[in-house]
PDB file of C-alpha atoms in Angstrom:
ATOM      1  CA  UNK A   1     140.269 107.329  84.273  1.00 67.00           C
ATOM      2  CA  UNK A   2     143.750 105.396  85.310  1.00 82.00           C
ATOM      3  CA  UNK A   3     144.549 108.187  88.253  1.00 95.00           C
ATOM      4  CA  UNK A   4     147.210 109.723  88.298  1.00 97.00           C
ATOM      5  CA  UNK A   5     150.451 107.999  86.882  1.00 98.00           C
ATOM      6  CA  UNK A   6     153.877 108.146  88.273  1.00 98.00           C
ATOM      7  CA  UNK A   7     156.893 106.977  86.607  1.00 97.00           C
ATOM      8  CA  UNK A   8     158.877 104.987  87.341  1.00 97.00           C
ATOM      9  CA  UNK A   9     157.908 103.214  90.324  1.00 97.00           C
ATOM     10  CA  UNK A  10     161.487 102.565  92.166  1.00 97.00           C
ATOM     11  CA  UNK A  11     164.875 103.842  90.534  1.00 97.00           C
ATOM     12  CA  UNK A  12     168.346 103.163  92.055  1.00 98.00           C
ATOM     13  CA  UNK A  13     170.979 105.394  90.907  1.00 97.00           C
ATOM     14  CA  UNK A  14     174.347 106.672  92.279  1.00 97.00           C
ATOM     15  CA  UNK A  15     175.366 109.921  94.139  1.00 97.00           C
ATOM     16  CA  UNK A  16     175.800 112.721  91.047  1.00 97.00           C
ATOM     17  CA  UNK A  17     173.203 111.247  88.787  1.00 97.00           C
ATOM     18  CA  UNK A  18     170.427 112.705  87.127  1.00 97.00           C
ATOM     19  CA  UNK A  19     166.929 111.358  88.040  1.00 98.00           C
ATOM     20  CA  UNK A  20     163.822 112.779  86.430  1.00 98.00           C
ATOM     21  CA  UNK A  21     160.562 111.878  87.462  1.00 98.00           C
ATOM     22  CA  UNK A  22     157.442 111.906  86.003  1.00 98.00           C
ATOM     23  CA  UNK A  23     153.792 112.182  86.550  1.00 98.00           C
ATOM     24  CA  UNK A  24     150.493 112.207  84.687  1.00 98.00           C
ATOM     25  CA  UNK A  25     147.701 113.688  86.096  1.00 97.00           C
ATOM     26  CA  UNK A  26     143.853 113.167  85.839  1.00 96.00           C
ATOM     27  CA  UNK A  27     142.016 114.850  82.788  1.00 94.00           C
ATOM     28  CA  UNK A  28     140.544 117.862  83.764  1.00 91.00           C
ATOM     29  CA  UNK A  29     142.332 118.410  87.299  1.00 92.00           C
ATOM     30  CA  UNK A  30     143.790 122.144  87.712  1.00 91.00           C
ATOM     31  CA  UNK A  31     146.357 121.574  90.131  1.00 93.00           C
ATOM     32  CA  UNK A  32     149.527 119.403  90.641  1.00 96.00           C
ATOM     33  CA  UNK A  33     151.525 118.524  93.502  1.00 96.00           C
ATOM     34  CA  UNK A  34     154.857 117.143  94.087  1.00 97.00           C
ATOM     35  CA  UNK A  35     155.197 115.668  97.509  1.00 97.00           C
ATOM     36  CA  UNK A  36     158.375 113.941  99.160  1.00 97.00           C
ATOM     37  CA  UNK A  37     157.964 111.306 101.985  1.00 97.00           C
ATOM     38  CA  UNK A  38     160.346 109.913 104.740  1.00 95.00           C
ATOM     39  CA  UNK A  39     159.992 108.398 108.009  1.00 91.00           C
ATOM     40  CA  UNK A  40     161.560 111.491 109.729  1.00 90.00           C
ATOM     41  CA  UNK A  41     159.889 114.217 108.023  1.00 91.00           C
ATOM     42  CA  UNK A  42     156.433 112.636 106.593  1.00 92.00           C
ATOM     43  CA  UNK A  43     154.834 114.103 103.559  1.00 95.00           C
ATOM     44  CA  UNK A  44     156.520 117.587 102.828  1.00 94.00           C
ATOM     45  CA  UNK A  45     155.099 119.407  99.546  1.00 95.00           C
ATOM     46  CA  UNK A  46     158.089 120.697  97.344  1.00 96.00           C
ATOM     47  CA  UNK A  47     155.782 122.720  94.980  1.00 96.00           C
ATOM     48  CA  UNK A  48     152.640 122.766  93.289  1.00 95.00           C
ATOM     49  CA  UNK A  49     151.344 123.990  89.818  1.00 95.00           C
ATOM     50  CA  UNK A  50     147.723 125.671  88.865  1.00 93.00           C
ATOM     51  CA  UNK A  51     146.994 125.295  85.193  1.00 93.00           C
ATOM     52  CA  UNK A  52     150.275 124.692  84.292  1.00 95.00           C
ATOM     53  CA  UNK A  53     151.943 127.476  86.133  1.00 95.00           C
ATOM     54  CA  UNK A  54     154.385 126.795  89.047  1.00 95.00           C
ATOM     55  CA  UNK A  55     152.558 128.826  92.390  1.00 92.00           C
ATOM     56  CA  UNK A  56     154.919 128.024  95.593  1.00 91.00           C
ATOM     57  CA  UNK A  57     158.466 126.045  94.787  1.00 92.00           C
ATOM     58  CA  UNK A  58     159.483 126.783  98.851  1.00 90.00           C
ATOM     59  CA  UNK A  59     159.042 123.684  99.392  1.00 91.00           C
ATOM     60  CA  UNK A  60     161.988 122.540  96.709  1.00 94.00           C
ATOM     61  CA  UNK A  61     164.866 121.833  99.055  1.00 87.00           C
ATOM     62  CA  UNK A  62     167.666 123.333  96.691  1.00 85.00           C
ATOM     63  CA  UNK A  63     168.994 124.357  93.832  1.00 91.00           C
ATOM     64  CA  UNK A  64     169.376 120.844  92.342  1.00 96.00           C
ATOM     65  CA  UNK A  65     165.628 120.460  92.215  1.00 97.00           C
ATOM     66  CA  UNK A  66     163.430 121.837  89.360  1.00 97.00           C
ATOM     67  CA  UNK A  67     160.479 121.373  88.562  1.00 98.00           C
ATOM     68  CA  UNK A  68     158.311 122.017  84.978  1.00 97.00           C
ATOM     69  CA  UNK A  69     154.982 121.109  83.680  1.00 98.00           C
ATOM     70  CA  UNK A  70     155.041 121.634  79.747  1.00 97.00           C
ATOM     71  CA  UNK A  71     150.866 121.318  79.511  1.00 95.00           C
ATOM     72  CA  UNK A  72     148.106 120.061  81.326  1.00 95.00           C
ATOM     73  CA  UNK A  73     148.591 116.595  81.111  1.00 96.00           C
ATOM     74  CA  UNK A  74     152.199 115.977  82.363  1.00 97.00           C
ATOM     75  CA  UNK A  75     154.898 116.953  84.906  1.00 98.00           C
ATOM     76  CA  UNK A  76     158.610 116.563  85.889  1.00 98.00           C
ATOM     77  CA  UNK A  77     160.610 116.732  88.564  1.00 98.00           C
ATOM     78  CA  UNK A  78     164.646 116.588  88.360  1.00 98.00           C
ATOM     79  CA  UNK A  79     167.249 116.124  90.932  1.00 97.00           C
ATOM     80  CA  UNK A  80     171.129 117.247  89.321  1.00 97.00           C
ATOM     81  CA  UNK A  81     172.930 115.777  90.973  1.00 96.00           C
ATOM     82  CA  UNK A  82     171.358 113.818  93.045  1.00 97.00           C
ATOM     83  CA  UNK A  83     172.862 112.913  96.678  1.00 96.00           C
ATOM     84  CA  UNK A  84     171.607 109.914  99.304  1.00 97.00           C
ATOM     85  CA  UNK A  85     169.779 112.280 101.382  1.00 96.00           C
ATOM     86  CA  UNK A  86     167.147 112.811  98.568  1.00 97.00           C
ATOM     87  CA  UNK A  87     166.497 109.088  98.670  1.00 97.00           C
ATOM     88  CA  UNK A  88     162.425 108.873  99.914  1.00 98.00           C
ATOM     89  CA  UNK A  89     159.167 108.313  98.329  1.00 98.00           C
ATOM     90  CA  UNK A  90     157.891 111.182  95.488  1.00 98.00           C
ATOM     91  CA  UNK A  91     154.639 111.283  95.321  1.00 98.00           C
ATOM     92  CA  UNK A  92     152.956 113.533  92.633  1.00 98.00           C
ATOM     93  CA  UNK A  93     149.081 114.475  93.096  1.00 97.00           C
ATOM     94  CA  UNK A  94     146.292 116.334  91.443  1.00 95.00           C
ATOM     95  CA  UNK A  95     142.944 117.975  92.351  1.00 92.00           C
ATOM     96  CA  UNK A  96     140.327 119.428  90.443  1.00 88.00           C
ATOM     97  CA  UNK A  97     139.683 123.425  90.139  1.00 74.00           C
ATOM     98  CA  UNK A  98     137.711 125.524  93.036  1.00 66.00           C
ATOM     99  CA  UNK A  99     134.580 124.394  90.983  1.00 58.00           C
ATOM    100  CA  UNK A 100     135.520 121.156  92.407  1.00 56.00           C
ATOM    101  CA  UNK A 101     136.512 118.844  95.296  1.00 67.00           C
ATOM    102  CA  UNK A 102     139.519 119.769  97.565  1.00 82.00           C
ATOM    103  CA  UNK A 103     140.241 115.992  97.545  1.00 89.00           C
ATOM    104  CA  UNK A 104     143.997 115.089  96.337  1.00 93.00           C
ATOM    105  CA  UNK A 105     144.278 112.159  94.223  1.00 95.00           C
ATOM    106  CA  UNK A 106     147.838 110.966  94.905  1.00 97.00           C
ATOM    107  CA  UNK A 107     149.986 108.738  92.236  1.00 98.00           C
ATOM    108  CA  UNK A 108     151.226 105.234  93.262  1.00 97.00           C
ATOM    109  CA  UNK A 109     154.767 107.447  94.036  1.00 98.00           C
ATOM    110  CA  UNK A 110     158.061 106.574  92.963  1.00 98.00           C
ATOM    111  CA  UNK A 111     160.499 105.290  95.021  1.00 98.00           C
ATOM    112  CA  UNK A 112     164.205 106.848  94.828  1.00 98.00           C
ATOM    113  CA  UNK A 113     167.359 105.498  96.242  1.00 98.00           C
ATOM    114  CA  UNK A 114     170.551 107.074  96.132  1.00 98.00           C
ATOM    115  CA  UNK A 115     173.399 104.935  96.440  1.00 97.00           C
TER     116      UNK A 115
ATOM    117  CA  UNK B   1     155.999 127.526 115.138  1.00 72.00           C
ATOM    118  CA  UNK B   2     153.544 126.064 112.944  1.00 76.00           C
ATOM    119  CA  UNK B   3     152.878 121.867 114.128  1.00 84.00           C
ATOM    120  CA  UNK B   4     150.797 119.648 113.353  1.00 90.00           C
ATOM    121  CA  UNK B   5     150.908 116.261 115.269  1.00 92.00           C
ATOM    122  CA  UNK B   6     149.347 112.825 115.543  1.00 92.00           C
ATOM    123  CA  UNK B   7     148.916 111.136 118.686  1.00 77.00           C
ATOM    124  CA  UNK B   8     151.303 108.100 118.049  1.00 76.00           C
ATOM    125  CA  UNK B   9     153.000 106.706 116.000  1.00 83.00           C
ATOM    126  CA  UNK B  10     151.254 103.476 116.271  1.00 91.00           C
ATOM    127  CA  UNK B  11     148.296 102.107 117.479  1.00 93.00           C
ATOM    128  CA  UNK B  12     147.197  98.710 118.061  1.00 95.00           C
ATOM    129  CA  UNK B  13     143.713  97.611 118.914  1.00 96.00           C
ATOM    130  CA  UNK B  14     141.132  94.711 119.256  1.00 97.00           C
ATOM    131  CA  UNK B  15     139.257  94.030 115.886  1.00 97.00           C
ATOM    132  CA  UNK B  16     135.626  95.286 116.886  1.00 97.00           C
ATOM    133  CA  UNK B  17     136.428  97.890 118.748  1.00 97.00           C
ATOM    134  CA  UNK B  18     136.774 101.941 118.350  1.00 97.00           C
ATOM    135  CA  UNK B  19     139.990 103.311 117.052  1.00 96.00           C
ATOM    136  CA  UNK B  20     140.314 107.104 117.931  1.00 96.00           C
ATOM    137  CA  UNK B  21     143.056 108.439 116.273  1.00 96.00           C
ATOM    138  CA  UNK B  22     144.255 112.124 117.386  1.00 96.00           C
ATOM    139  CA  UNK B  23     145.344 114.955 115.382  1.00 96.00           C
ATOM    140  CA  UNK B  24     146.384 118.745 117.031  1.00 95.00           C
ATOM    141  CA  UNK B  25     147.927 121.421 115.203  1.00 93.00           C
ATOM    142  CA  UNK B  26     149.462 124.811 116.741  1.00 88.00           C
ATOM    143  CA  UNK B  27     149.729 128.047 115.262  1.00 84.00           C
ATOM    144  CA  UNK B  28     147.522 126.985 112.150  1.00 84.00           C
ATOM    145  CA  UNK B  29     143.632 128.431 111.737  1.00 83.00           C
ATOM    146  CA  UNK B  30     142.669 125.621 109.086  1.00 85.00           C
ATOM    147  CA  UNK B  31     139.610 126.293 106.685  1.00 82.00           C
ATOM    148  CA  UNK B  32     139.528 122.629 106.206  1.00 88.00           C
ATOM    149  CA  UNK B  33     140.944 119.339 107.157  1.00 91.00           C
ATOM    150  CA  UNK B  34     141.167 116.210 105.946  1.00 93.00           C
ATOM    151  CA  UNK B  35     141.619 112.842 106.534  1.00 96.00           C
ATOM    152  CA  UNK B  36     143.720 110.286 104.433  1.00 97.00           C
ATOM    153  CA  UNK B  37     144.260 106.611 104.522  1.00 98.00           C
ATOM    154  CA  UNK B  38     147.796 104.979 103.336  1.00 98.00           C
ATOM    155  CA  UNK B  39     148.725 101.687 102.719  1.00 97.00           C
ATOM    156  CA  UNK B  40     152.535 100.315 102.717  1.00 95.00           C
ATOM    157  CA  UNK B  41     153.204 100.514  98.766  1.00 94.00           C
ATOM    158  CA  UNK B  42     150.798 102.960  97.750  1.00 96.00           C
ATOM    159  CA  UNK B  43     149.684 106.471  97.661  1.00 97.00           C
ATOM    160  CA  UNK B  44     147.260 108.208 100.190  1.00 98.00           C
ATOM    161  CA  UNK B  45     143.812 108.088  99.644  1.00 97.00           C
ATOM    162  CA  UNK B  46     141.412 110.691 101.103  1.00 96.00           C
ATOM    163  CA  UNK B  47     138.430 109.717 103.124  1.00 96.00           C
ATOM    164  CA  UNK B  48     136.825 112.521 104.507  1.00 94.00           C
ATOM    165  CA  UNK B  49     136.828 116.335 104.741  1.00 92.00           C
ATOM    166  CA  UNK B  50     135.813 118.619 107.355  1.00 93.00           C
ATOM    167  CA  UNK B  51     135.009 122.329 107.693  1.00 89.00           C
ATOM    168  CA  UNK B  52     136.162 124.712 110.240  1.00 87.00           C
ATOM    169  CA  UNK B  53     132.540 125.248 110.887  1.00 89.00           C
ATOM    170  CA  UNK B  54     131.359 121.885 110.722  1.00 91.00           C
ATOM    171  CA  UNK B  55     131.482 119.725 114.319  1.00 89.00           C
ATOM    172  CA  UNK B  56     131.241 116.369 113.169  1.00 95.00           C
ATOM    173  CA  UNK B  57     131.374 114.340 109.714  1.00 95.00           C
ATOM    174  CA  UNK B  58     130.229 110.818 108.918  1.00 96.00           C
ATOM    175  CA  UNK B  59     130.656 108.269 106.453  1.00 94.00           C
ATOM    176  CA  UNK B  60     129.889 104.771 106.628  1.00 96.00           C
ATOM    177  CA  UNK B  61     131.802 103.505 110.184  1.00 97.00           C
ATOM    178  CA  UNK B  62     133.761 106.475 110.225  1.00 97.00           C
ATOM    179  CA  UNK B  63     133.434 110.032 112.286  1.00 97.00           C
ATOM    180  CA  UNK B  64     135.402 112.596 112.591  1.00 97.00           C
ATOM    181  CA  UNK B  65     135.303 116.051 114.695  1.00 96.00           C
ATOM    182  CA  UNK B  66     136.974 119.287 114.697  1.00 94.00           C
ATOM    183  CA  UNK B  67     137.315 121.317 117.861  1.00 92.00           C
ATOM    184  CA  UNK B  68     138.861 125.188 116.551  1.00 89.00           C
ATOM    185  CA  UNK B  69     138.971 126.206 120.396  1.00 91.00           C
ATOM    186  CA  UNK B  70     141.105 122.829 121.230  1.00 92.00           C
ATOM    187  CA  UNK B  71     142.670 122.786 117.859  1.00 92.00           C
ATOM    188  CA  UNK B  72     142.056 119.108 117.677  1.00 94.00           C
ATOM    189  CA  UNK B  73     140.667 116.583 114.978  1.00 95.00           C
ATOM    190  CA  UNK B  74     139.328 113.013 116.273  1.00 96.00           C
ATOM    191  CA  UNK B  75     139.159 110.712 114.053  1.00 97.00           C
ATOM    192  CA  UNK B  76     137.009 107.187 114.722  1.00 97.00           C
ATOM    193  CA  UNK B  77     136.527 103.552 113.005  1.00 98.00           C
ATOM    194  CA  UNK B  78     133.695 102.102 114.397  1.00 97.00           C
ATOM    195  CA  UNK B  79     133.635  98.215 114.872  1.00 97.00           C
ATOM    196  CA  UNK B  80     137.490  98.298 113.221  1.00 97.00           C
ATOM    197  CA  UNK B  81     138.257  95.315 111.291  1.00 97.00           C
ATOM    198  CA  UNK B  82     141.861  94.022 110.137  1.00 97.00           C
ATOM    199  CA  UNK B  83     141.415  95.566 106.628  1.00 97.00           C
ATOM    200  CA  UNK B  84     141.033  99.190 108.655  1.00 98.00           C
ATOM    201  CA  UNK B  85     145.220  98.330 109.427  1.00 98.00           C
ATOM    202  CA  UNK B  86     146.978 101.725 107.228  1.00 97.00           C
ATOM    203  CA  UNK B  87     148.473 104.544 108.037  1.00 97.00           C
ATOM    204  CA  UNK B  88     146.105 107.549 108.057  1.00 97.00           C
ATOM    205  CA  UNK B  89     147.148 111.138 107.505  1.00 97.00           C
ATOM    206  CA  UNK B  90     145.321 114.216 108.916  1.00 96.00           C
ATOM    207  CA  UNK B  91     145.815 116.922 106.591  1.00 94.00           C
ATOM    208  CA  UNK B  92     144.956 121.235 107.000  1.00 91.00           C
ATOM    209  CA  UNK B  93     143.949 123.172 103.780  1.00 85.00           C
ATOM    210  CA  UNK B  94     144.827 126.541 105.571  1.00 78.00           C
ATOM    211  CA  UNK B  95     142.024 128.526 103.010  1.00 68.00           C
ATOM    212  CA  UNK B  96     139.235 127.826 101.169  1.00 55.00           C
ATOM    213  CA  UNK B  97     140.420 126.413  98.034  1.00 56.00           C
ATOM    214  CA  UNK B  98     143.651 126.862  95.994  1.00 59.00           C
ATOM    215  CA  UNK B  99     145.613 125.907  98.396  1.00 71.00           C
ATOM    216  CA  UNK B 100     147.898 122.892  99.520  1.00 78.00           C
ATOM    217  CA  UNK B 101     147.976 120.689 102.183  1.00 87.00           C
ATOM    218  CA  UNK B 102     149.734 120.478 105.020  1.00 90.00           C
ATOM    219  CA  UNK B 103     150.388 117.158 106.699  1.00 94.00           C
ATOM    220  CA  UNK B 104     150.452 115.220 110.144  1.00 94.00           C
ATOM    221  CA  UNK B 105     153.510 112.333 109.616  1.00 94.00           C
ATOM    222  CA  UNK B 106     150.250 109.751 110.541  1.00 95.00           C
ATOM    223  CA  UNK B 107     149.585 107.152 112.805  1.00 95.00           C
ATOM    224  CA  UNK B 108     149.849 103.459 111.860  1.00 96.00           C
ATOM    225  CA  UNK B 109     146.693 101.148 112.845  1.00 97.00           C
ATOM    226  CA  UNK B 110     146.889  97.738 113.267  1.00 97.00           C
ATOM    227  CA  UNK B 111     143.567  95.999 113.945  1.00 97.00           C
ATOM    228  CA  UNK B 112     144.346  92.694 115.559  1.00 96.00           C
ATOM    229  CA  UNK B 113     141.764  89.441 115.102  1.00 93.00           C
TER     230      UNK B 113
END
């Protein structure tokens, strides 16, 4: 298996833009996570999905964030419009089911700045 | 409120020696926790996990414990080499399963030669 795969890796775009992100989990895994990291705040979950279904979004900092995961096997996360205070590190990660390991297997993340 | 904290920031020791690196939480009763390693660029990586009713875990040169009365994880690299330099992340699973994690900002190791 290739992990889980983020795209893209870096993306530069300016204050009022639309960014989507995207990530691809690991066959089989139950759960996906959308994470956000800065070197104030760390590694802050925005929400997380079980088989598809979104379980906690109080992590998603505002209304300009959404979230979706269409089926098992891929994810998105949107910013409309995005400002320069979202700029940070999204990293997306799965897990297996309670059948399995409570390991996270985290994406390479993708690196957003908001000019 | 709800914390959970790593000892510093950064940390900066002798290649061959012990690196204990500290994490305390307050106002969390963790089922689990978890240990991560990060390097610049990439992703965490998980190395270990620990129950609430486990003292100590090993793998390899690593240890970690987990005090519930002191609220504390220690985690240890034994004979610490330059490639042991990361970021590592100490993470709670607050129940047994289903749930996310929450997560210490880390502590950066640098393992000198």
């Amino acid at each position: 298996d290739a992990g889980v795969i983020q795209s893209p890796r870096h993306e530069v775009t300016e204050m009022g833009q639309e960014v989507t992100l995207r990530c691809k989990p690991i066959s089989g895994h139950d759960y996906l996570f959308w994470y956000r990291q800065t070197m104030m705040r760390g590694l802050e979950l925005l929400i997380y999905f079980n088989n598809n279904v979104p379980i906690d979004d109080s992590g998603m900092p505002e209304d300009r964030f959404s979230a979706k995961m269409p089926n098992a096997s891929f994810s998105t996360l949107k910013i409309q419009p995005s400002e320069p205070r979202d700029s940070a590190v999204y990293f997306c990660a799965s897990r297996a089911g309670t059948s399995g390991s409570n390991e996270q297997f985290f994406g390479p993340g993708t690196r957003l700045t908001v000019l | 409120s709800q914390k959970i904290e790593q000892n510093s920031e950064a940390l900066n020791i002798q290649e061959g020696k012990t690196a204990t690196l500290t994490c305390n939480y307050t106002n969390y009763s963790p089922a689990y926790l978890q240990w991560y390693r990060q390097d610049p660029g990439r992703g965490p990586v998980f190395l270990l996990l620990i129950r609430e009713n486990e003292k100590e875990k090993r793998k390899e040169r690593l240890k970690v414990t987990f005090d519930t009365t002191l609220k504390q994880s220690l985690f240890h690299i034994t004979a610490s080499q330059p490639a042991d330099s990361a970021t590592y992340l100490c993470a709670l699973e607050l129940n047994s399963g289903n749930t996310p994690l929450v997560f210490g900002k880390g502590t950066r190791l640098s393992v000198i030669a």
